[in-house]
mmCIF file of C-alpha atoms in Angstrom:
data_model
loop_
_atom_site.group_PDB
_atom_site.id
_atom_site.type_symbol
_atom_site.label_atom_id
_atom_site.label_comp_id
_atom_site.label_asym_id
_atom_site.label_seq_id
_atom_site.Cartn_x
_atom_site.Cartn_y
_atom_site.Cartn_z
ATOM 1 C CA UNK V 247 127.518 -20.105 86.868
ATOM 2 C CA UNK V 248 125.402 -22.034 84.485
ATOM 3 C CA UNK V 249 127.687 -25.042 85.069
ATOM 4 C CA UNK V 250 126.921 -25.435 88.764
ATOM 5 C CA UNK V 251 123.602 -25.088 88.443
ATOM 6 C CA UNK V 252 124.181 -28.100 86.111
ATOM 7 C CA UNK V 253 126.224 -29.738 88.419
ATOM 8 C CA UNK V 254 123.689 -29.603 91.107
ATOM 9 C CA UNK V 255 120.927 -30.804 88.750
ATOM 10 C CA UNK V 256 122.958 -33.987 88.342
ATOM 11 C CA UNK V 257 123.677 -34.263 91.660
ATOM 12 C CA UNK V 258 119.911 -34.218 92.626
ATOM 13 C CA UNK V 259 119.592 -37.010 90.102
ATOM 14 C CA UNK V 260 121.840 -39.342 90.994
ATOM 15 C CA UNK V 261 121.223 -39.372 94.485
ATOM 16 C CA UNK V 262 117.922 -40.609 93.425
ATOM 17 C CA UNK V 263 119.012 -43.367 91.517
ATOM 18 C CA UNK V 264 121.817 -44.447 94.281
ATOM 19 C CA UNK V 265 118.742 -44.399 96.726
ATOM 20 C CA UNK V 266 116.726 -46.407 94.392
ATOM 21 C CA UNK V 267 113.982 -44.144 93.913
ATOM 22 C CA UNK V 268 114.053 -44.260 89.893
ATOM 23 C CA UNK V 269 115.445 -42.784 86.977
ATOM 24 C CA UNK V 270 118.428 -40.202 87.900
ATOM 25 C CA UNK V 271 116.818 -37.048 86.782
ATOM 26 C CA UNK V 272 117.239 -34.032 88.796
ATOM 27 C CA UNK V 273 116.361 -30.756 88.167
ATOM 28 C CA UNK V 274 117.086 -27.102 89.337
ATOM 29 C CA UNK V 275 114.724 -23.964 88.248
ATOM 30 C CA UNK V 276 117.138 -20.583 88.717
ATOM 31 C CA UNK V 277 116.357 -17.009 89.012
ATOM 32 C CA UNK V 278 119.383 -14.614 88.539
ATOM 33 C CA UNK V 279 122.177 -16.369 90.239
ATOM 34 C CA UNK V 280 119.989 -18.126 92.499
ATOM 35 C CA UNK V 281 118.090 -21.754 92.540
ATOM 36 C CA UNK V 282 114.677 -20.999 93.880
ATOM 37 C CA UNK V 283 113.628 -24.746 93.762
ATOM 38 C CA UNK V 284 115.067 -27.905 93.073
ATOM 39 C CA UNK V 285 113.829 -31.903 93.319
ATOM 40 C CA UNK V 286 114.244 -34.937 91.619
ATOM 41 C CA UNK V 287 112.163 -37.612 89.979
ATOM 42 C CA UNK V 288 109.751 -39.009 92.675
ATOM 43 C CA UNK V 289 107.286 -40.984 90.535
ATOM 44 C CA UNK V 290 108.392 -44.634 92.383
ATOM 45 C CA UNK V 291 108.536 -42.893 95.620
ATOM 46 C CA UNK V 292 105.193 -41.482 95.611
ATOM 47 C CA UNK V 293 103.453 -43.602 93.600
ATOM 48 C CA UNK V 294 102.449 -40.767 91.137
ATOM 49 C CA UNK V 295 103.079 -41.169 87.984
ATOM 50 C CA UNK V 296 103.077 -36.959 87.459
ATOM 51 C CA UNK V 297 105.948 -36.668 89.791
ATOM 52 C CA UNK V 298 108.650 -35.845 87.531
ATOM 53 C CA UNK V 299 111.735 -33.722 88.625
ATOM 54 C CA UNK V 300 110.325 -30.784 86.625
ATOM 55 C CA UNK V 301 106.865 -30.242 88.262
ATOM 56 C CA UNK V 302 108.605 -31.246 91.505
ATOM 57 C CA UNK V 303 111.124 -28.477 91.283
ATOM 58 C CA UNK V 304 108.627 -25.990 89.451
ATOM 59 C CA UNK V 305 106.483 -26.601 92.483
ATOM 60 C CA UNK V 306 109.042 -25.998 94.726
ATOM 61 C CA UNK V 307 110.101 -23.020 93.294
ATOM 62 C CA UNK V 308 106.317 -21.588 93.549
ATOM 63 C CA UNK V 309 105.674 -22.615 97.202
ATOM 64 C CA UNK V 310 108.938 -20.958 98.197
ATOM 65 C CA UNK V 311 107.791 -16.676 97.517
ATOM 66 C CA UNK V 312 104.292 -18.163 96.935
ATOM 67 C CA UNK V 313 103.841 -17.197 93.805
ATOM 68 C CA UNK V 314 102.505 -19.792 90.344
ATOM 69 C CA UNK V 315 104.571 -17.640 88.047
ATOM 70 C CA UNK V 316 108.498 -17.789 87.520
ATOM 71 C CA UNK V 317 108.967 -15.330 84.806
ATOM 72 C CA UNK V 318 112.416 -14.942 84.353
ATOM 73 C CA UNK V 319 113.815 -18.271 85.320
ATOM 74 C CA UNK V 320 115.549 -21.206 84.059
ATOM 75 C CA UNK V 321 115.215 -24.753 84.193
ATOM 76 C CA UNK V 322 118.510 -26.882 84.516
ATOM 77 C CA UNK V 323 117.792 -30.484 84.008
ATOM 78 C CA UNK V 324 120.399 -33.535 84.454
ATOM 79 C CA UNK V 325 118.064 -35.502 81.868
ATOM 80 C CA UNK V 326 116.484 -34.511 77.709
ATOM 81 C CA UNK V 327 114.156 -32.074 76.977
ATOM 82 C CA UNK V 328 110.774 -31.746 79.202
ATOM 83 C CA UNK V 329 107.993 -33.910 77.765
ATOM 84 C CA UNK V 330 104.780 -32.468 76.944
ATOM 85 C CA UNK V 331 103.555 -32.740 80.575
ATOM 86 C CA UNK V 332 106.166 -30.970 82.189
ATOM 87 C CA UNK V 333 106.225 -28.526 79.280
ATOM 88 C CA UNK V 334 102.923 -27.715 79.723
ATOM 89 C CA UNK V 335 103.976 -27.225 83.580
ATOM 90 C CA UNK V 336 107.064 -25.092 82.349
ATOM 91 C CA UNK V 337 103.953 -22.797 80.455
ATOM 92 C CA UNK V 338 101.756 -22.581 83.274
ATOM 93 C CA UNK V 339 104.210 -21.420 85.377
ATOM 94 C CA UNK V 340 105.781 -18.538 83.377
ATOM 95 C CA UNK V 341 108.935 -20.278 82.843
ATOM 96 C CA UNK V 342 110.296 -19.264 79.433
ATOM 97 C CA UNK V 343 111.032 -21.642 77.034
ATOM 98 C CA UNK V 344 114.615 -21.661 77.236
ATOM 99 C CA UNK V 345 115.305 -24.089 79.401
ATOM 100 C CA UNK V 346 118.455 -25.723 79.968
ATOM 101 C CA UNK V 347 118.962 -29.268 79.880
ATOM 102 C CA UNK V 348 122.456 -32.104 79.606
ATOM 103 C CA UNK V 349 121.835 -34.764 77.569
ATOM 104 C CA UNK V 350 123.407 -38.534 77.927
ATOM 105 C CA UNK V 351 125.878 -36.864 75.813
ATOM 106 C CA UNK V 352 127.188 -34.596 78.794
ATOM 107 C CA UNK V 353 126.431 -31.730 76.461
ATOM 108 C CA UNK V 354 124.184 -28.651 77.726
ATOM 109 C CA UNK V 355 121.632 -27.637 75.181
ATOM 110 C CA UNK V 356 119.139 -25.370 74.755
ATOM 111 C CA UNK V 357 115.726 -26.804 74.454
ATOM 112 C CA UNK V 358 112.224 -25.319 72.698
#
């Protein structure tokens, strides 16, 4: 399962890039078997420079049940670790510290 969560991280990535909207780095938060939210990097698009794909998808994932806490999920990124801003996010929201993330390597680590 993990691995098409994965896939579908990348996916949200490179459709970013191929639209020209910035770096390809897509990312997927999970509950269970489940994605609960899901964006991309939007920094160029919006003009914010906070817009990465992890607060994107974080805030996706809280709008959708309404909730600012996502105990039990997982992060799937298609990029490195979080940096300290969307790490910080990751906190705020509950998300443990496990997330899951594919390097340039292609290989899924474990991050934190």
């Amino acid at each position: 399962m993990a691995r098409a969560f994965m896939k579908r991280a990348v996916a949200l990535g490179e459709a970013t890039s191929v639209a020209g909207h910035g770096m390809a780095y897509g990312v997927v938060v999970v509950k269970g078997d489940k994605i609960i939210g899901e964006d991309a990097n939007r920094i160029y698009v919006d003009h914010d420079p906070a817009a990465h794909g992890e607060i994107q998808a974080t805030q996706d994932a809280c709008r959708r049940p309404g909730t600012n806490h996502l105990a039990g999920t997982v992060i799937y990124t298609s990029g490195g670790a979080p940096c300290p801003m969307c790490a910080t996010a990751c906190y705020w929201a509950t998300i443990p510290v496990d997330a899951v993330s594919r390097l340039k390597e292609r290989e899924s680590l474990r991050f934190f």
